[in-house]
Every structure is written in structure tokens, then in C-alpha cells.
Amino acid sequence: MLSRHAENLFWIGRYIERAEDTARLLDVTYHGLLEAGSEREPSEVWSECLEMLMLEDEGIDTSETVGERLIADRSEPGSIVSMVGRARQNGRTTRELLSIEVFEALNDLYLFLVGRDLVTEARDRPYEVLRTVKSSCQAVGGSVDACMPRGEGYRFFLMGQRLERSLITTRVLRVWHRRAMQLGTQAAFSEWVRLLRSVSAYEAYLRTFKAAMEESQVLAFLVQSPDLPRSVLHCLRMVENLLDELDMGDMGVQVRREAGRVRSLVEFADISRYVGEGLDGFLETIEAGVLGLAESVEKSYFRPAGPIFMHSYEAF
Amino acid sequence: MGTLSDYVGSGFCEMNAADGPREHYKPLVARFDDFDLGALESRMALIESLLRRQGITFAVYDDEQGLERTWPLDIVPRLISASEWDHLERGLTQRVRVLNAFLDDLYQGEQQIIRDGVIPRWLIESSSGFLPEAMGISAPNESRCVISGIDLVRDGEGVYRVLEDNLRVPSGISYVLENRVAMTRVLPQAFSRYRVRPVAHFGASLLATLRSLAPAGVTDPTVVVLTPGVHNSAYFEHAFLARHMGVELVEGRDLVVDGRIVYMRTTRGLDRVDVIYRRVGDEFLDPVVFRPNSLLGVPGLMAAVRAGTVSLANPVGNGAADDKGIYPYVPRMIDYYLGEEPMLPNVETYLLWEPDHLEYVLDNLGTLVVKPVAEAGGTGIVFGPSSDHHTLEDLAKTLQSDPRGYIAQEVVQLSTHPTFTDKGLAPRHIDLRPFVLSGPNGVEVVPGGLTRVALREGSLVVNSSQGGGSKDTWVLID
């Protein structure tokens, strides 16, 4: 497969995952604010949200309209509409590799966003807009699963999606935990709910552990659960399998080694040791590991260097 | 009441003769009697949503702003009878065979046509489409116009004429195929009354044609489509063709030339490429040979072509044959190479470097149409009848200072066809761009082609970039 196409599919996976996660986080943040009433300063809650999305250095102001802007502002690279626009643009350049259903799912989402007064709707009924974004992103993933042949294109899409997902889960946990440490008291039940909802793990947690919020248990669940599709471990195992299946011979050795290293770091960590002060450092290591892995994927498969690119060309 | 049986045409009407509908249109008229205007309107809306959902668009400006236009397809198909098509097919075959022979003579032969004084040398050498860089590059089976689009119009008397030849990178074939798919979904009832020649095999035909161009010794060639990229207005078509042939769609940056061999960059390293169906213009193909600032091309590509390790379709230099200043000589070429009469006449054309032509043109600018010789897509055309005094005065000066740069033609009153408009079904002017392949088995014409419609009342401009629409074109089987 062309390197450029592989890279495009990898990034469609990342953008769509990010758009879905952004929608989920915004939804949770809106609701958190409503439920918390006057307890918390809204701008502070929004800064946390930006940090969870790794947008803290983008100079986004956290005034009242930040939620709408993160949905509808085209000039904001991290907004949902911008990310979906880029995913679709990538989709147009790899259209011949996507099955028609995948492209249509992507296009439907894009047309939903640009075909209306999104700013007004994001302000007046954010819940509905965000819910449509989430389900449309899942429709893209679903049509990939249902319609794309299990070749390189499929695998690079999934790899992008899972790397992005593991990053967001790590980040959400990290930001949430840092704040809990600052407060110094045991987190309120509603705060635990907010954390779990941010990564779509609330109901799964209740079914597994009942309504008992125990810190090391929640942490282990989000980091190490082998069954939770948004746990860091689940995502990284998937990435590792995908790399194995790609079977790139020597080209892939370095990346696979790196994937294995990060995954075992997550899998075999004794989380109970990290409860309290140590967790932030642990999560930081994981985050750096995942970012490094994503970079290695790009370097190895999309932009391999070689003497051939230093050629001087002959005219005739 | 019937939507088509009450229809009153204008000019040369494709559907109605003086005494009512032509024979081959009668079943269509009867079918449309089942629909009232509301039913047609809802079907038009369905077409629009079908094409829009699938992203069948053109003229992309800034994609981030969501400003693509959905491809406009009209609900009333254009019908061509079997006997009419037989005439067109033979005329097109004759024309493309001759254009192939001419280009081969020019670039690889003895330029016999010039030596014999049929076409003046200066005319060819002053053509911007004539590329000395293409001299000596061979083309298998004389396939120079591997894929061409020949624009036909039907004049006030109903005579089909060739308006222009497009032999470089003609667009539109993807819309021919998509129009058909959309029409079978939206108007299935109409098809049941006709037997229509299929167009769906085009991808396979094109691939077979391209594979036949493989360099000597390559038995299982790798074919790719080369596109300038997603911002090109015909990008949809480039992707469409790659998908329908099952081959890679590459951009210049995906290709690399090493040791006069072309490779593409893949996740598993470099893969050799044998045939390139390129939709990048000649001058952008190779910055080493042509425009040095082009980022769309592949440095070293022409050296590989010249070494015979890779084939281009269409080959470089075809612009010498579709130059509008050379167009008037095509009937003479047909006589010269085949000893035949042209089956499809040209439109009356005036050459401004002939003093008597120039004089006539300057005296009659207000009734003529003037076109730059090397442009495509309707760019730079001036219609005398709809231009003001100042425009014509400026034009007269331009023509006198650059007679080789322009031609003038009589305005052809294009035939009209019933078309869905906001005022119901009304006459609109149409043309026809059939697509022709030149391959190992000779010349093959795709049944029908792209019928373009000037959607504005009275307008003769059908180009989609200037508000034109389209129709599905049915070639009927007797």
C-alpha cells in the first residue's frame, strides 16, 4: 500500500477517535457543570477539559463560549468540526481504498456538521449535537469493521484509532487525578462518575465492582482491564496485535519492540503502589511511551528514509 | 396531463420533429405522462441527495468551507437512436484514427504531412501543445490518443458537428457512469421500455487499454493513476477511475525515479510502476524537463519515459493535435491519411493569419464566437452577439496583434432538449462529449458520452465550471 495512503488511514482513525472523545468529554463537562451548580468555577472545569484533550497549550480562552467553539469553530484546529473536516479530506484522498459505506459514514457526519447553523445548535442543544457526533463516529468505526477487508488499510486505521484512544484515557486519568490530589480530600461520588463517564466506563465499572468507588480499583480498571475497550491495556494489546499481523519483516522490528515495551509497562505495573503521589509520574511515562510509539509507526511505515531520496535527476 | 406530451421545443429539438415526438422518444414521452411536475421535482431532489451523499461533486474550492458543488444531473435522459449512433461511432472512429496517425507522423515518423505541404510547418511549431521533448518517443499500436473526448454539437439543421477535440486529459467519463447508476435508481420505470447500451464495463476497458501500453517484456504491468491531488476540480474522477480499475491513485510525491525506473513508495518499500494514466498536464509532469517549479510532477519521469521503462497515457505532446488552430486541418488530414471524406464535419472556422479570413472576422465580430487556441473548459471564449462594443474593440486589437493565438467560428445554435427547470420542463441547449479509447484492438467508442446542458435559458455555454448541467445519455438498441 502507498505510504501516503497508509498515513491517511492512520490519521482518519486518530481524528475520528478524537472527535468522538472530544464529544464525550464536552458532554460530561457540560453536565458536570450543571450538576455541580455553583460549587465550581466554570472556567476551571473547562481548563481541565482542555488539558484532558491535550489542548492546554493552544491558547484557547475558557470563557462561556468555549464549549461551542470546541464543537463548531473551524478556526480552532482542535474543534470537532475541524477534526471531522480533516478526516473527511483524508477520506477523499483515500476514497478508492475505503469501502463506499465507510466514505458515506464519514461524509454523512461531515454534512451533518456543515449543513446547519452549528454554532447556534451547539449553544442551544449541545446534548443532541454531541450525541449525534458520538454515534456518527461510531458508525464510521462500525462500517470499517463491517465492510473493510482485513488488509493494511484496515490495520492502519485501527492502529491510529487505538493509539489515540489510549492517549486520551491516560490523559483523562492524569488530569483528573492531579486535581484530586490538589483537593486533598476523598473525591465525591459525582467526581468518580464524571471520570468513568469521560471514558465510557461507568456502567461497566458498576457491573464489575458494584457502586463502590475505591481509588486503586478505579485506576486499575481504566489502566489495566483486559476487557474494557477504552482501558490503556486493551488499546495497546490491540496495537501490538495489529503490528504482528502487518508482518513487515525487518522494517517492523523496531516498532514491535517499542509496542511490547509500553504494553508490558502497563500490563505488569502494580497499580496499588501508585495510589497517591506516584501516579502522575507513572501516567506521564505511559503517555510519553504511547506518543513515542505513534511517532515510530510514522517513521517506519510512512516516511522511511533512504539513499534513494538523495538522488540527483538527469534531464535528457 | 402529460409532462412531456405538452412540451413545446425550440430551435432544433432532440425530442420533437415537426409532427410530434420522434419515434425513439415516444416510449419516454408516454412514461413521463405518468408523472406530474411534483413527482419530477421529488425525483430531482432524490438525484441530488443520492449524488451528494456519495460525494459526487466537482469544482472544489475550499473544502474546509464545505463549498463543493454536487454534480447536476437532469431527470430527462437524452436518447440517441441506434442508426444515429452508428453514424456517430463511425465518424468518431475515423477521426481518432486520423489524429493518432497525425501525432505518430509528427513525433515518430517523417513528418510526411508537413513535407507534402498539407499543414504548414510554422503552424505546428508555433503550437504551445507541440513538444520537441516528445520527438522520438514511441507509442504502441499508434495509440497516441489513448483516451480522448471529442465534443460534438448538433446545429440548427440537426447535423452533428465536431466542435473540438480533447486529446490531452479529457474529463467527464466518471460522470457518464455515475449518471447511469443514479438514473437506474431514480427512474427505473423508464428503462423497462428501452434496451440501452451499457457503459459499466468502461473501467475494465480502460485497464485493458492501459495494460496494452506496457513496456516491452513486462507481462504483468503495474498501472497507476497520477493525479495533481485532492484540490484538482476533477479529483473525484481520478479516484473513481483508480477505484474502478482497482489500481493505486498516486500523486507526484508518491513516485520516485531511480536509474531511469519509476517506483512508488509503499509501506513495504519501493514498487516498480510500468504504466501511468496521468491526469497531470504535460508542462507539470517533470520539473527537470518542463516547468521547474512544478510540485505536481516527478523529477526524472521524462528520462524514464524516453528510456522506455514506463509508458504514459496520454503521451506528452498531444496538444499539437487538439490546438484549435490545427483543428480546421483535421478534414484535410482525413483525406491525406485515409483518402476518405470526413463523416462528421467541423464547425465553420476562420483562421486569423489568413488575410481574407481576418478581414471577414473583423467585419463580423458581432456575430461570431472567438476562442483562444490552447485553452480548455470554455476559458477565454468571447461570444460576439452577447458582448458590448468595448469588448469587441479590444478583441479586434488582440486578434490583429496575435492572430495565431485565436480562431473565430460561426455561432452554432445548439440543439435543445426538454430539461427540468424551475418553470417546469423547458428547452435548454445541449452538446455531447463521447469518449474514445485507442487500444490494441483499434478504436473503441464508449456508447453515448456526457451530454452537457446549458441550464440558463437561451445560454449556449455548457461547461460545468460555468453552471452547466448534465444528462444521462442512452444509446438505444434496435
mmCIF file of C-alpha atoms in Angstrom, chain A residues 1-8 74 81-82 84-86 88-98 100-101 103-105 107-108 110-111 114-115 152 156 245-249 251 300-302 304 308-309 311-316, chain B residues 50 52-57 60 62-68 133 137 178 227 230-232 235-236 239-240 242-243 247-251 253-254 256-260 263-270 286 288-289 299-300 302-303 306:
data_model
loop_
_atom_site.group_PDB
_atom_site.id
_atom_site.type_symbol
_atom_site.label_atom_id
_atom_site.label_comp_id
_atom_site.label_asym_id
_atom_site.label_seq_id
_atom_site.Cartn_x
_atom_site.Cartn_y
_atom_site.Cartn_z
ATOM 1 C CA MET A 1 0.000 0.000 0.000
ATOM 2 C CA LEU A 2 1.203 3.532 -0.714
ATOM 3 C CA SER A 3 2.839 5.085 2.329
ATOM 4 C CA ARG A 4 0.771 8.218 1.894
ATOM 5 C CA HIS A 5 -2.449 6.216 1.901
ATOM 6 C CA ALA A 6 -1.412 4.261 4.982
ATOM 7 C CA GLU A 7 -0.667 7.518 6.740
ATOM 8 C CA ASN A 8 -4.019 8.990 5.718
ATOM 9 C CA ARG A 74 -13.463 25.998 12.102
ATOM 10 C CA VAL A 81 -15.786 20.302 13.039
ATOM 11 C CA SER A 82 -12.099 20.812 12.168
ATOM 12 C CA VAL A 84 -14.044 15.751 11.085
ATOM 13 C CA GLY A 85 -13.178 18.045 8.158
ATOM 14 C CA ARG A 86 -9.607 16.727 8.144
ATOM 15 C CA ARG A 88 -13.067 13.587 5.518
ATOM 16 C CA GLN A 89 -10.383 15.337 3.490
ATOM 17 C CA ASN A 90 -8.144 12.327 4.151
ATOM 18 C CA GLY A 91 -11.080 10.132 3.213
ATOM 19 C CA ARG A 92 -11.406 11.878 -0.118
ATOM 20 C CA THR A 93 -7.753 11.256 -0.908
ATOM 21 C CA THR A 94 -8.066 7.565 0.007
ATOM 22 C CA ARG A 95 -11.576 7.083 -1.255
ATOM 23 C CA GLU A 96 -10.624 4.245 -3.540
ATOM 24 C CA LEU A 97 -9.342 2.287 -0.508
ATOM 25 C CA LEU A 98 -12.312 2.853 1.767
ATOM 26 C CA ILE A 100 -18.226 3.109 -0.104
ATOM 27 C CA GLU A 101 -20.030 2.590 3.232
ATOM 28 C CA PHE A 103 -16.793 7.018 2.986
ATOM 29 C CA GLU A 104 -20.528 7.631 3.209
ATOM 30 C CA ALA A 105 -20.458 7.362 7.006
ATOM 31 C CA ASN A 107 -19.355 12.137 4.595
ATOM 32 C CA ASP A 108 -22.694 11.938 6.455
ATOM 33 C CA TYR A 110 -19.316 15.955 7.792
ATOM 34 C CA LEU A 111 -22.519 17.006 6.047
ATOM 35 C CA VAL A 114 -21.561 21.785 7.901
ATOM 36 C CA GLY A 115 -25.162 21.603 6.746
ATOM 37 C CA GLU A 152 -3.036 -2.955 5.653
ATOM 38 C CA PHE A 156 -3.528 1.268 9.983
ATOM 39 C CA GLU A 245 -0.424 -9.070 11.729
ATOM 40 C CA LEU A 246 1.166 -6.475 9.451
ATOM 41 C CA ASP A 247 4.244 -8.704 9.375
ATOM 42 C CA MET A 248 6.647 -6.166 7.902
ATOM 43 C CA GLY A 249 9.798 -8.213 8.463
ATOM 44 C CA MET A 251 11.061 -2.915 8.846
ATOM 45 C CA SER A 300 8.881 3.247 9.939
ATOM 46 C CA TYR A 301 5.911 2.886 7.607
ATOM 47 C CA PHE A 302 5.084 6.313 6.261
ATOM 48 C CA PRO A 304 11.209 5.669 5.647
ATOM 49 C CA ILE A 308 17.307 6.909 -2.952
ATOM 50 C CA PHE A 309 15.725 10.169 -1.863
ATOM 51 C CA HIS A 311 19.228 11.276 -5.887
ATOM 52 C CA SER A 312 20.063 13.913 -8.475
ATOM 53 C CA TYR A 313 17.939 13.689 -11.564
ATOM 54 C CA GLU A 314 19.039 13.635 -15.133
ATOM 55 C CA ALA A 315 17.457 15.577 -17.923
ATOM 56 C CA PHE A 316 17.987 14.363 -21.430
ATOM 57 C CA LEU B 50 -28.036 10.475 -3.882
ATOM 58 C CA ARG B 52 -24.413 14.424 -2.579
ATOM 59 C CA ARG B 53 -24.311 11.575 -0.089
ATOM 60 C CA GLN B 54 -21.856 9.680 -2.237
ATOM 61 C CA GLY B 55 -19.720 12.781 -2.551
ATOM 62 C CA ILE B 56 -20.127 13.007 -6.338
ATOM 63 C CA THR B 57 -19.016 16.590 -6.670
ATOM 64 C CA VAL B 60 -13.967 22.064 -5.194
ATOM 65 C CA ASP B 62 -12.023 25.383 -0.254
ATOM 66 C CA ASP B 63 -13.134 22.036 1.029
ATOM 67 C CA GLU B 64 -12.902 23.101 4.658
ATOM 68 C CA GLN B 65 -15.651 25.582 3.892
ATOM 69 C CA GLY B 66 -17.872 22.844 2.516
ATOM 70 C CA LEU B 67 -18.198 24.578 -0.835
ATOM 71 C CA GLU B 68 -18.247 21.685 -3.267
ATOM 72 C CA GLU B 133 10.737 16.835 -25.914
ATOM 73 C CA ILE B 137 9.111 8.625 -28.070
ATOM 74 C CA GLU B 178 -22.403 7.742 -12.203
ATOM 75 C CA THR B 227 -3.488 12.921 -10.004
ATOM 76 C CA VAL B 230 -7.415 16.440 -3.953
ATOM 77 C CA HIS B 231 -7.686 20.129 -4.788
ATOM 78 C CA ASN B 232 -7.977 19.494 -8.507
ATOM 79 C CA TYR B 235 -10.184 14.739 -8.366
ATOM 80 C CA PHE B 236 -13.401 12.824 -7.907
ATOM 81 C CA ALA B 239 -10.252 8.490 -7.624
ATOM 82 C CA PHE B 240 -13.236 6.991 -9.405
ATOM 83 C CA ALA B 242 -8.473 4.217 -9.906
ATOM 84 C CA ARG B 243 -11.200 2.503 -7.889
ATOM 85 C CA VAL B 247 -5.205 0.354 -9.195
ATOM 86 C CA GLU B 248 -3.359 2.844 -6.995
ATOM 87 C CA LEU B 249 -4.139 6.542 -7.208
ATOM 88 C CA VAL B 250 -0.781 8.264 -6.798
ATOM 89 C CA GLU B 251 0.409 11.844 -6.529
ATOM 90 C CA ARG B 253 5.272 12.795 -4.311
ATOM 91 C CA ASP B 254 4.398 9.081 -4.167
ATOM 92 C CA VAL B 256 10.398 8.370 -7.372
ATOM 93 C CA VAL B 257 12.732 7.762 -10.292
ATOM 94 C CA ASP B 258 15.968 5.866 -9.775
ATOM 95 C CA GLY B 259 18.194 4.677 -12.593
ATOM 96 C CA ARG B 260 15.520 5.715 -15.128
ATOM 97 C CA TYR B 263 8.809 3.403 -8.407
ATOM 98 C CA MET B 264 6.043 4.189 -5.935
ATOM 99 C CA ARG B 265 6.673 4.494 -2.218
ATOM 100 C CA THR B 266 4.775 1.878 -0.251
ATOM 101 C CA THR B 267 4.684 0.699 3.340
ATOM 102 C CA ARG B 268 6.895 -2.192 2.233
ATOM 103 C CA GLY B 269 9.424 -0.201 0.265
ATOM 104 C CA LEU B 270 9.620 0.739 -3.422
ATOM 105 C CA ASP B 286 8.586 16.584 -14.817
ATOM 106 C CA VAL B 288 13.550 18.688 -14.775
ATOM 107 C CA VAL B 289 12.272 18.972 -18.333
ATOM 108 C CA PRO B 299 11.665 14.627 -11.300
ATOM 109 C CA GLY B 300 13.273 12.328 -13.846
ATOM 110 C CA MET B 302 10.659 12.009 -18.802
ATOM 111 C CA ALA B 303 14.085 10.352 -18.757
ATOM 112 C CA ARG B 306 12.478 8.155 -23.016
#
